[in-house]
Short mmCIF file of C-alpha atoms and ligand atoms in Angstrom, two decimals:
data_model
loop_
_atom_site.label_atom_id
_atom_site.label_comp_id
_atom_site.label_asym_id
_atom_site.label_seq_id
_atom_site.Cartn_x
_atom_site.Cartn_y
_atom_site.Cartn_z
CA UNK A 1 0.00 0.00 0.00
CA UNK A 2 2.33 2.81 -1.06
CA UNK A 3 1.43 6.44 -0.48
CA UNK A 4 3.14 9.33 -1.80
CA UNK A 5 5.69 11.03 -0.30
CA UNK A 6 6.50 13.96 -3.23
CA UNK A 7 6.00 16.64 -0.58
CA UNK A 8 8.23 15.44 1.93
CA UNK A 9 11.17 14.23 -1.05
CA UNK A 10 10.94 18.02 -2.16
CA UNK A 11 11.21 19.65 1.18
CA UNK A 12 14.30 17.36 2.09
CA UNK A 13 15.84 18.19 -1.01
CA UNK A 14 15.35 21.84 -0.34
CA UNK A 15 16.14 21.18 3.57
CA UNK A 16 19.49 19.26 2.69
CA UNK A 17 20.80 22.18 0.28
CA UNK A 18 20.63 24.70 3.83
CA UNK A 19 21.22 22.54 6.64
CA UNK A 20 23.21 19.55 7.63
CA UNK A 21 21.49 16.47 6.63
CA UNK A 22 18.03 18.46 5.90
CA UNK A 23 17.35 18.05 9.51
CA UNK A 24 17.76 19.86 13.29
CA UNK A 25 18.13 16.89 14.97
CA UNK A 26 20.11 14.15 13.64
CA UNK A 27 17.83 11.09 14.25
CA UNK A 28 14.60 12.57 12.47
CA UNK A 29 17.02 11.98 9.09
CA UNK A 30 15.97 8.20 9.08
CA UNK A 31 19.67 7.25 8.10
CA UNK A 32 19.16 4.51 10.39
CA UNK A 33 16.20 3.18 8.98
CA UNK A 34 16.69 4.48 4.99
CA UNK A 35 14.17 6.33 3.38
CA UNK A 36 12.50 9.41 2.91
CA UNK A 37 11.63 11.24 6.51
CA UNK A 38 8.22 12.64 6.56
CA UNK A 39 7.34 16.39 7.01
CA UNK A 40 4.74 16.85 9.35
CA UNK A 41 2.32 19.81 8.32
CA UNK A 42 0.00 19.09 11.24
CA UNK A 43 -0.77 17.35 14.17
CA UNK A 44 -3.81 16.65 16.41
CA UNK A 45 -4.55 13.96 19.09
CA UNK A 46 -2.86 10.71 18.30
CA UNK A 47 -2.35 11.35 14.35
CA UNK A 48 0.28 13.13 12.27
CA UNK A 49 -0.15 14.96 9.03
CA UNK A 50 2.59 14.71 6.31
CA UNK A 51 2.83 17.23 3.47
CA UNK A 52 1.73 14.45 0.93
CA UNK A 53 -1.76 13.98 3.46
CA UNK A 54 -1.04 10.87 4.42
CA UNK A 55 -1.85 10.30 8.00
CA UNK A 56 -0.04 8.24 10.70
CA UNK A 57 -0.39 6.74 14.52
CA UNK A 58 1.82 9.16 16.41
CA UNK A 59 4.28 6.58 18.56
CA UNK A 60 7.09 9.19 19.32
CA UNK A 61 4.62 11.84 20.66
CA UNK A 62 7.89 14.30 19.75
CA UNK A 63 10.12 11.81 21.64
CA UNK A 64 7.91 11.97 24.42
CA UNK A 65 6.58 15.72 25.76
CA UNK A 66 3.11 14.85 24.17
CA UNK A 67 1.80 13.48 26.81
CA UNK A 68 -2.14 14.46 26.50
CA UNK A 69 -1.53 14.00 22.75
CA UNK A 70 -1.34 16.76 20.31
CA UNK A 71 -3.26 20.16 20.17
CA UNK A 72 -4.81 19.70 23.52
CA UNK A 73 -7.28 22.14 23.06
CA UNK A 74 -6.71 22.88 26.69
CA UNK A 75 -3.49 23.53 26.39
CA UNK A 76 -4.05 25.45 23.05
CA UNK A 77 -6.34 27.87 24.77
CA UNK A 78 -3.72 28.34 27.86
CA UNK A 79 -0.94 29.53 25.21
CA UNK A 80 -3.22 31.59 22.87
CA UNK A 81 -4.17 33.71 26.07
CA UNK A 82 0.12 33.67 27.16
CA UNK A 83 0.78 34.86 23.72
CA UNK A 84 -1.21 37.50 23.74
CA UNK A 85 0.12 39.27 26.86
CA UNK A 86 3.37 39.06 25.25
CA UNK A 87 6.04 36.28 24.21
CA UNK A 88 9.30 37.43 26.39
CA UNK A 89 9.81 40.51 28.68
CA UNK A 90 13.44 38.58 30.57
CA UNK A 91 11.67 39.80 33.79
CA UNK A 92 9.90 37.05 36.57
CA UNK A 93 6.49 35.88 36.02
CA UNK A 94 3.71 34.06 37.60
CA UNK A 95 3.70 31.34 35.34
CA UNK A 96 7.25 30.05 36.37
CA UNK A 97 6.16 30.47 39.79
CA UNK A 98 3.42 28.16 39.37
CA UNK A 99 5.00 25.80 37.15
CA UNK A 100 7.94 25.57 39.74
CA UNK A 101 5.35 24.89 42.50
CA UNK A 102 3.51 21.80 40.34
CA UNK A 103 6.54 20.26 40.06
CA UNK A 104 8.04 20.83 43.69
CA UNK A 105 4.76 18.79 44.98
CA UNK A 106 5.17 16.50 42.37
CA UNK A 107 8.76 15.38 42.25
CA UNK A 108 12.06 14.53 44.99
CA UNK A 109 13.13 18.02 44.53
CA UNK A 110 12.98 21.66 47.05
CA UNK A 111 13.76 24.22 44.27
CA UNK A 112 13.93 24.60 40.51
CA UNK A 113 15.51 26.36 38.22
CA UNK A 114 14.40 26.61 34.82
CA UNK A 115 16.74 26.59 31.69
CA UNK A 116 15.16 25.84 27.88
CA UNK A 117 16.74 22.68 27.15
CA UNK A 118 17.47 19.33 28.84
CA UNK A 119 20.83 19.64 27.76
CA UNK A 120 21.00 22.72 29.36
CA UNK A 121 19.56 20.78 32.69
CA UNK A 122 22.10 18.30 33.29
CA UNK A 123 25.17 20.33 31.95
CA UNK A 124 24.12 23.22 34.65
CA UNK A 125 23.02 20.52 37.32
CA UNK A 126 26.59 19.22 36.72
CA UNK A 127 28.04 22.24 37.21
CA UNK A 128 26.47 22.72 40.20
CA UNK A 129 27.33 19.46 41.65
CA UNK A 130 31.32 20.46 41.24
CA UNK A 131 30.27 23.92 42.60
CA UNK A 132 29.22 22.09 45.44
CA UNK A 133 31.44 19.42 46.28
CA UNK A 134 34.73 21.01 45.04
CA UNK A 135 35.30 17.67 43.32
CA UNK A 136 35.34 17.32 39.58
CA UNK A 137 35.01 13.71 38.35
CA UNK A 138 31.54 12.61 36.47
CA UNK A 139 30.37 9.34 36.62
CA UNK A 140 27.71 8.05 33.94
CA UNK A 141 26.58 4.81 32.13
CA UNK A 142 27.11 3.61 29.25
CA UNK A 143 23.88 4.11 26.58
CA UNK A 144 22.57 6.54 28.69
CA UNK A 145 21.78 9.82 26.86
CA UNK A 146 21.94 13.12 28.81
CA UNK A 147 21.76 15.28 26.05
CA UNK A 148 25.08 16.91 23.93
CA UNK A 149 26.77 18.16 26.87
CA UNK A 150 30.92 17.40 26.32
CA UNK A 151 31.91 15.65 29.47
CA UNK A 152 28.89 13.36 28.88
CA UNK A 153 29.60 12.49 24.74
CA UNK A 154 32.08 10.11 26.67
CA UNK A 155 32.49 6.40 26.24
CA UNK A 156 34.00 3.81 28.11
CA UNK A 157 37.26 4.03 25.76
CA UNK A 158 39.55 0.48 25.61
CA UNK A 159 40.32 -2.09 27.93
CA UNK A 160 41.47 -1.06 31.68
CA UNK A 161 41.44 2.66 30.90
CA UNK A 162 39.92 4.58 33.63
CA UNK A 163 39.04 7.82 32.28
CA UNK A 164 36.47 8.01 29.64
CA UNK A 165 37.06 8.83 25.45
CA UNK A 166 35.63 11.50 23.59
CA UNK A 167 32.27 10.03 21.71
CA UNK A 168 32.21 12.43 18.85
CA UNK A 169 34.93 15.05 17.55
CA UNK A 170 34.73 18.46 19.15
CA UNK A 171 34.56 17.05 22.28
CA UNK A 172 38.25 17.42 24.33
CA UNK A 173 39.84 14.78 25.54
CA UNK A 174 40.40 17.42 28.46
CA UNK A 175 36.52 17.52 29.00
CA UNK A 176 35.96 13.12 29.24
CA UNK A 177 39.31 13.03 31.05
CA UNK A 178 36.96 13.54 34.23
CA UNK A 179 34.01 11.22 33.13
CA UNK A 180 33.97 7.59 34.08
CA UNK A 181 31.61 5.65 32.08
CA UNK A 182 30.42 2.31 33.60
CA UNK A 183 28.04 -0.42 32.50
CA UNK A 184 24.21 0.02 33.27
CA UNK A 185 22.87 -2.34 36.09
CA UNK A 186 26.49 -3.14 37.38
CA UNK A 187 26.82 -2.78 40.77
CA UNK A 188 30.67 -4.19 41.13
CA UNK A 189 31.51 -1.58 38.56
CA UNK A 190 30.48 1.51 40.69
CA UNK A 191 31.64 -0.50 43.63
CA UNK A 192 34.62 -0.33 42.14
CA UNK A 193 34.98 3.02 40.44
CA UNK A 194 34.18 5.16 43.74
CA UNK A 195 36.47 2.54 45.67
CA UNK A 196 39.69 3.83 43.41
CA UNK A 197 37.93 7.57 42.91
CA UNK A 198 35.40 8.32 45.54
CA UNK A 199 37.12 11.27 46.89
CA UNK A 200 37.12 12.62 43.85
CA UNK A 201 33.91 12.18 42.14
CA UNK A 202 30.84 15.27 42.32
CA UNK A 203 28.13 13.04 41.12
CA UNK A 204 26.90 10.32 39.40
CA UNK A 205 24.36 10.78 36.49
CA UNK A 206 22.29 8.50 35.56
CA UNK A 207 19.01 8.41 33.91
CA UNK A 208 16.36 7.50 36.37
CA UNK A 209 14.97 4.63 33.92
CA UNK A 210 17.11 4.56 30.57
CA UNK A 211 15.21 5.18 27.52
CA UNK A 212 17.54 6.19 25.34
CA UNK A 213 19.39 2.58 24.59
CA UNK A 214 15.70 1.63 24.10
CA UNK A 215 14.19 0.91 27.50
CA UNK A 216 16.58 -0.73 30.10
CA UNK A 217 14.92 -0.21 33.69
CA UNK A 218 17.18 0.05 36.70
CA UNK A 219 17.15 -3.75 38.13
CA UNK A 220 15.36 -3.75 41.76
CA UNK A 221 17.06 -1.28 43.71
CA UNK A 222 19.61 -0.60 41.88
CA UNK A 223 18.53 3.63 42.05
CA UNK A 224 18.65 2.73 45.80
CA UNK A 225 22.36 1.06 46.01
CA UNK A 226 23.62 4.26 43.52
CA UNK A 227 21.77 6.97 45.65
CA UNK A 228 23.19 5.19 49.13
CA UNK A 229 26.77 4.29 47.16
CA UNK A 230 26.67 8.60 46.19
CA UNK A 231 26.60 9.62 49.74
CA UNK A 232 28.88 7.38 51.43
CA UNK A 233 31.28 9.01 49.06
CA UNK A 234 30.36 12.58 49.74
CA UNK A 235 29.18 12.74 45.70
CA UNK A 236 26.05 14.08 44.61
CA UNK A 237 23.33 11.30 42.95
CA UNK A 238 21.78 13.51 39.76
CA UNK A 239 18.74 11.51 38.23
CA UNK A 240 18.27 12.47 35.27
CA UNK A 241 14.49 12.39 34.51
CA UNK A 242 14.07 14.70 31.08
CA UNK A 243 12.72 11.28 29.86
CA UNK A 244 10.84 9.66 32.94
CA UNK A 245 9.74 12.66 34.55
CA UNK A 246 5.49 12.87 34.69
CA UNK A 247 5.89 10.59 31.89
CA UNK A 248 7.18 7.22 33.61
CA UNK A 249 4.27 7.85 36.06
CA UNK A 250 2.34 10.84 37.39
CA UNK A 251 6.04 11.41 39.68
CA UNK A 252 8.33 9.84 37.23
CA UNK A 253 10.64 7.16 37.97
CA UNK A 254 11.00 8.14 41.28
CA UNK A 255 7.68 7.24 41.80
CA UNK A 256 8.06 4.05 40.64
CA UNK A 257 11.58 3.37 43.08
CA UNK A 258 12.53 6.26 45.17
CA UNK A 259 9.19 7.11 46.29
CA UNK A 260 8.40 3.38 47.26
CA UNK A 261 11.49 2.76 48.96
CA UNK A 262 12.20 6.23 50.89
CA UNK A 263 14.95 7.56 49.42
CA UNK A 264 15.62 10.91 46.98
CA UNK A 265 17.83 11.74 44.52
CA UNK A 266 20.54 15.04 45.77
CA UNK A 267 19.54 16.48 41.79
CA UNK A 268 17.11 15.97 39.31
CA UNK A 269 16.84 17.09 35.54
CA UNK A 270 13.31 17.76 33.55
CA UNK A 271 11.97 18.39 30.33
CA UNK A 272 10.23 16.54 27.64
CA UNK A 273 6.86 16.42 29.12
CA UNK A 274 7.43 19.48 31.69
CA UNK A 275 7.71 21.81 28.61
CA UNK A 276 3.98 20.84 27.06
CA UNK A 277 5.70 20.75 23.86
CA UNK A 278 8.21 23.86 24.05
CA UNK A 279 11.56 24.12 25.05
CA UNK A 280 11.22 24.34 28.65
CA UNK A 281 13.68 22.03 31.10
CA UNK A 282 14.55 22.34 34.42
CA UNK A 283 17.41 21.03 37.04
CA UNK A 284 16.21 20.74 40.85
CA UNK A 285 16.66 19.30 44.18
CA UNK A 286 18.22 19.29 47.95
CA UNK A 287 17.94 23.19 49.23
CA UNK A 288 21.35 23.18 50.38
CA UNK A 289 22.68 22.54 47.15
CA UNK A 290 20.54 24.48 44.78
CA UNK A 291 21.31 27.05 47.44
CA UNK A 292 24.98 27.38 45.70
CA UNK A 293 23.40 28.55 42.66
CA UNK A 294 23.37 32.34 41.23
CA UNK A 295 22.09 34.38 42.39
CA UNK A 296 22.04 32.97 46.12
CA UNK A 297 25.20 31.61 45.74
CA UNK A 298 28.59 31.39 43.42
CA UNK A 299 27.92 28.95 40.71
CA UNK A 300 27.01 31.11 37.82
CA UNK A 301 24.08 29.78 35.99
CA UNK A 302 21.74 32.08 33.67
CA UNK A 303 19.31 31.82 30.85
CA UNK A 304 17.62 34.79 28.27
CA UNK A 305 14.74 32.50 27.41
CA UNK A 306 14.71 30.49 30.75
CA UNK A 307 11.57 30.34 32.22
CA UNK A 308 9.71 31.48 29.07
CA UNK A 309 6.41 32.54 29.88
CA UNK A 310 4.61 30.50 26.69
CA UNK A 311 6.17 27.93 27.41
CA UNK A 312 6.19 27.47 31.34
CA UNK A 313 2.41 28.65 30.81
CA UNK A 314 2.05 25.08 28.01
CA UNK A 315 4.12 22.95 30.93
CA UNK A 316 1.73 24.50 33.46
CA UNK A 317 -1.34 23.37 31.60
CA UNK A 318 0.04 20.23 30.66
CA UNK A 319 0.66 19.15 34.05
CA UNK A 320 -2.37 20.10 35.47
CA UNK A 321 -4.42 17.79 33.25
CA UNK A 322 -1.80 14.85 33.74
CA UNK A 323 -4.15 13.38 36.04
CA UNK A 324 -4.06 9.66 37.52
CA UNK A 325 -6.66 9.13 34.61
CA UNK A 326 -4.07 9.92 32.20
CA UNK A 327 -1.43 7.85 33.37
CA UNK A 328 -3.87 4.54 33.65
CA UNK A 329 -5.15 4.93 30.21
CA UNK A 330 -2.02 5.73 28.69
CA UNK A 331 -0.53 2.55 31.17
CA UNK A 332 -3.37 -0.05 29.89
CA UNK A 333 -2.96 0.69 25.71
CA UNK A 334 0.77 0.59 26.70
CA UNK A 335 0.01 -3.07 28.10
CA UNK A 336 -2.02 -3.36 24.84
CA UNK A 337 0.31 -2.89 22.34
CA UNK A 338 3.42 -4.80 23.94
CA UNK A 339 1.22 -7.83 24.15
CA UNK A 340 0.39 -7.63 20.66
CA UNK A 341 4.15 -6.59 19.45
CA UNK A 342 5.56 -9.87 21.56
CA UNK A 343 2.74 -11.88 20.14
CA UNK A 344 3.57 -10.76 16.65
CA UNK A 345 7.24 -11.24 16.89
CA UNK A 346 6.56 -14.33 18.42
CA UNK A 347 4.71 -15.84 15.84
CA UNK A 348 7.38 -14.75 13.00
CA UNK A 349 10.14 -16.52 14.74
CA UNK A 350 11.76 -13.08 15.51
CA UNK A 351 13.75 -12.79 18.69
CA UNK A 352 12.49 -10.03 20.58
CA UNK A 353 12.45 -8.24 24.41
CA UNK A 354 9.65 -6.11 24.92
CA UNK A 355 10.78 -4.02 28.29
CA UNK A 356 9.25 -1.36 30.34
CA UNK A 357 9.70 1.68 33.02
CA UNK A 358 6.36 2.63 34.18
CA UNK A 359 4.32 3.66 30.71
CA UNK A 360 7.41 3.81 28.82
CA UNK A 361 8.05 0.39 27.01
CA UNK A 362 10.38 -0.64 23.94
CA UNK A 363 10.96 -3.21 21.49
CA UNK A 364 14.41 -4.91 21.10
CA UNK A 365 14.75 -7.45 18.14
CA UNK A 366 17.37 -9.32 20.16
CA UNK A 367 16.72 -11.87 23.18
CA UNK A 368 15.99 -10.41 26.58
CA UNK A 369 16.43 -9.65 29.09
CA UNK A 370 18.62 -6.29 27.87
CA UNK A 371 20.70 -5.04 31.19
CA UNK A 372 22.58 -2.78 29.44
CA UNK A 373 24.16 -0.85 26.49
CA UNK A 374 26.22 -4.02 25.04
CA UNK A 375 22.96 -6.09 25.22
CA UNK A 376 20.93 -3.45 23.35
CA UNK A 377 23.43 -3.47 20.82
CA UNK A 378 22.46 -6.70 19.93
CA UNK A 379 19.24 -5.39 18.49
CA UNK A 380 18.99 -6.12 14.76
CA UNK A 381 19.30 -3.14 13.24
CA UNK A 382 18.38 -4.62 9.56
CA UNK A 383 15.36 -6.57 11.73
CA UNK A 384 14.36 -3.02 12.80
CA UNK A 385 14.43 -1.20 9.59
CA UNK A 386 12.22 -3.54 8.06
CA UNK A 387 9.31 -3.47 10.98
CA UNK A 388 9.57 0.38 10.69
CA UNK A 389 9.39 0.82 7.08
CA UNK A 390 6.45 -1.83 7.02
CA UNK A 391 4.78 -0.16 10.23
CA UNK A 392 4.85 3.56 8.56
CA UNK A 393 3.50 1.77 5.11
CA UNK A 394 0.66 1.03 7.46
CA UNK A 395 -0.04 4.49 9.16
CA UNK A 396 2.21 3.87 12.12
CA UNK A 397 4.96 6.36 12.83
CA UNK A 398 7.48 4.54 15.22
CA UNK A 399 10.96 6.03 16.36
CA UNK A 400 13.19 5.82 13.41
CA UNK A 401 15.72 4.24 15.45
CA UNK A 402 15.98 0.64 16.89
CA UNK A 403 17.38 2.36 20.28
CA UNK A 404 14.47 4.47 20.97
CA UNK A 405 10.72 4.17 23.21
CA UNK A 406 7.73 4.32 22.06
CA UNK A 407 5.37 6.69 23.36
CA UNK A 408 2.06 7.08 24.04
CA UNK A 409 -0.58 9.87 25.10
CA UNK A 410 -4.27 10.13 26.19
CA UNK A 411 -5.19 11.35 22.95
CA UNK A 412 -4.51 7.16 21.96
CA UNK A 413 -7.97 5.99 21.75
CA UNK A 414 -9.05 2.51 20.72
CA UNK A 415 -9.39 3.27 16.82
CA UNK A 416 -5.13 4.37 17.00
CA UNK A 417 -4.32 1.48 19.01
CA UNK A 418 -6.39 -0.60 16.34
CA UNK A 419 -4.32 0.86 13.77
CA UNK A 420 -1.08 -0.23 15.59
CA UNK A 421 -2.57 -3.71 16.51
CA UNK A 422 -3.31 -4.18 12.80
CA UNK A 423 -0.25 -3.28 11.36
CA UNK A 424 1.69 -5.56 13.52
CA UNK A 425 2.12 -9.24 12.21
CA UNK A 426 2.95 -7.72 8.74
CA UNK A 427 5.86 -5.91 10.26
CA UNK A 428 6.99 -8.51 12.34
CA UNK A 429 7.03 -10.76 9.31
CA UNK A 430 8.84 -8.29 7.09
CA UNK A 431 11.57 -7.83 9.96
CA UNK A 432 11.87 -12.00 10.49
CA UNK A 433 11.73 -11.91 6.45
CA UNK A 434 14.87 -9.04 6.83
CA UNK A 435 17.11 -11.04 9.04
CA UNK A 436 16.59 -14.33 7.22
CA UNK A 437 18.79 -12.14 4.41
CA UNK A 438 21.56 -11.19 6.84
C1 PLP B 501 16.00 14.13 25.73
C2 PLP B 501 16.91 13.90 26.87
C3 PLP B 501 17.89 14.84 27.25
C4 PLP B 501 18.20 16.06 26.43
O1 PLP B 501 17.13 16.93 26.33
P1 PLP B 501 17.11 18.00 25.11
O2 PLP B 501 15.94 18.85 25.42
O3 PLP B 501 16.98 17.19 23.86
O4 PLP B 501 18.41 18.73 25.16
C5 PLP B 501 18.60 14.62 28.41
N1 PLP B 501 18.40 13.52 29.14
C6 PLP B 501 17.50 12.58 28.80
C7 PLP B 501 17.30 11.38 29.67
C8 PLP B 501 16.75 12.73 27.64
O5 PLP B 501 15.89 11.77 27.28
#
């Protein structure tokens, strides 16, 4: 059932000739899937609207902040009403006040402060965790994604080496000198890096539940042993929740762990889902150590957009309707779906790990259980490139990635989730049918 895509072949052609790869973000290019990627004119509830009209189950819900789904008229209203008293005036307003306040009673954290991406979150949160300690090493796992921030484009590097490797050019080898990068769900490894290190290390970063490898949650308390392991050592635990936050569950991942087991993270970064689809992100946490920040204290953190009124007013409005109602229905056609995607996979022979964190789920083509970055690299990337290509042919728009969630929203009523249910065994067939050929 091809559709045509002239309208989005032109507009990459003419997006190509002005900006890297035709796109502002690398993995909306498709170049790990192949193909054309689709220009969305429009978007409302569950669906998306390409330029050729064709029309598509939204699973990426822009790589999660869409939480109620898209055009909430709701939240429409709220910003038509902000925009109209003005986009910017770099001056307080009530809005951050009140957005700041909805998320201090939701989430592990005493103060805000509110920046315009999550990249901007965790590089300033780890700022502020040197600022604080005095200490400079970073900690992080391997797979886990905390935005384009230097001393975090680190990876493990070869063999015994201690100190991390720059992951892309343009990073320093000054700036990953201070990173350690460890394997997800290993607790000997962090046993062992804050034995050799631990007077040394500021923090630990981690995302609270990784989605960014696909979705690899934190084993049993494992959050628990890294928040407890953190202040033995005297280092800050940052959870990084730009992700999981109000998306996970109504309080994130810590909802899920921290809450549960009575324990709270020393940081924590937002966005995604706090920013009602604008750039809005946050860091937060302990009072004592946001207290070091500018202006009450020396570590020099600022922001001309931060706090944008539009788009703390969209976060505001967002939040306020992400009611326990949201979170169960978005939960239950979550539990829909991955019992139809393992049943699928199943019954084309294709190896497969369908994994969760609260609503979040993924879908590796590999065997489970995935603990960690090296697993998920076993995903079949050829596997994956098939199911996507035969998913979209069917009017389901999936992450155009193997090493991505999907996501859902409350705007996914029973006729999308039909449309995803259908399309299913085809895809599954055309990905066992793809790495029969490898
Ligand atoms: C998306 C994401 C970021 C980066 O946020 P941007 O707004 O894209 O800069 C950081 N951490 C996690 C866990 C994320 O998923």
């Amino acid at each position: 059932m091809p559709f045509p895509t002239t309208a989005s072949e032109d507009l990459f052609t003419r997006a190509r000739a002005v900006t890297p790869g035709g796109v502002n973000s690398p993995v909306r290019a498709f170049n790990a899937v192949g193909g054309t990627p689709r220009f969305i004119r429009s978007a409302r509830g569950a669906w998306l609207t390409d330029h050729d009209g064709n029309e598509y189950v939204d699973l990426i819900c822009s790589w999660g902040p869409m939480l109620l789904g898209h055009a909430h008229p709701d939240v429409q209203a709220a910003v038509q009403e902000a925009v109209a008293r003005g986009t910017s005036y770099g001056a307080p307003t009530e809005p951050e006040v009140e957005l700041a306040e909805e998320i201090v009673a939701r989430a592990p954290v005493d103060r805000v402060r509110f920046v315009s991406s999550g990249t901007e979150a965790t590089m300033s949160a780890i700022r502020l965790a040197r600022g604080f300690t005095g200490r400079e090493v970073v900690v992080k796992f391997a797979g886990c994604y905390h935005g384009h921030v230097d001393p975090l484009l680190a990876s493990a590097g070869s063999g015994l080496a201690t100190h991390a490797v720059p992951g892309t050019p343009g990073v320093p080898a000054s700036s990953t000198d201070l990173t350690i990068v460890l394997p997800y769900n290993d607790r000997a490894a962090v046993e062992k890096a804050f034995a050799h290190h631990g007077d040394r290390i500021a923090c630990l970063i981690t995302e609270a539940a990784p989605g960014n490898m696909g979705v690899v949650p934190p084993e049993p308390g494992f959050n628990a042993f890294l928040a407890e392991t953190c202040s033995r050592h005297g280092a800050l635990f940052v959870s990084d929740e730009v992700m999981t936050g109000f998306r996970a569950s109504r309080t994130g991942q810590w909802g899920l762990d921290g809450a549960v087991e009575g324990w709270r993270p020393d940081l924590v970064t937002f966005g995604k889902v706090m920013g009602g689809g604008f750039p809005a992100a946050a860091f937060g946490g302990r009072a004592d150590v946001m207290a070091r920040l500018s202006p009450e204290g020396p570590v020099y953190q600022a922001g001309t957009l931060s706090g944008n009124p539009v788009a703390t007013t969209a976060g505001l409005a967002t939040l306020r309707l992400a009611t326990d109602d949201v979170y169960t229905h978005i939960g239950a056609a979550a539990e829909t779906i991955k019992a139809a995607a393992a049943e699928a996979l199943a019954a084309a022979g294709v190896p497969h790990a369908v994994q969760a964190a609260g609503t979040m789920f993924s879908v590796f083509l590999a065997e489970g259980p995935v603990r960690d970055f090296e697993d998920a690299s076993r995903t079949s990337a050829a596997g994956y490139a098939a199911f996507f290509h035969a998913m979209l042919e069917r009017h389901v728009y999936l992450p155009p990635s193997a090493y991505e969630a999907w996501f859902l929203s409350s705007a996914h009523d029973d006729r999308a989730v039909q449309t995803v249910l259908d399309a299913l065994p085809d895809a599954a067939r055309a990905a066992a049918a793809a790495m029969e050929d490898q």
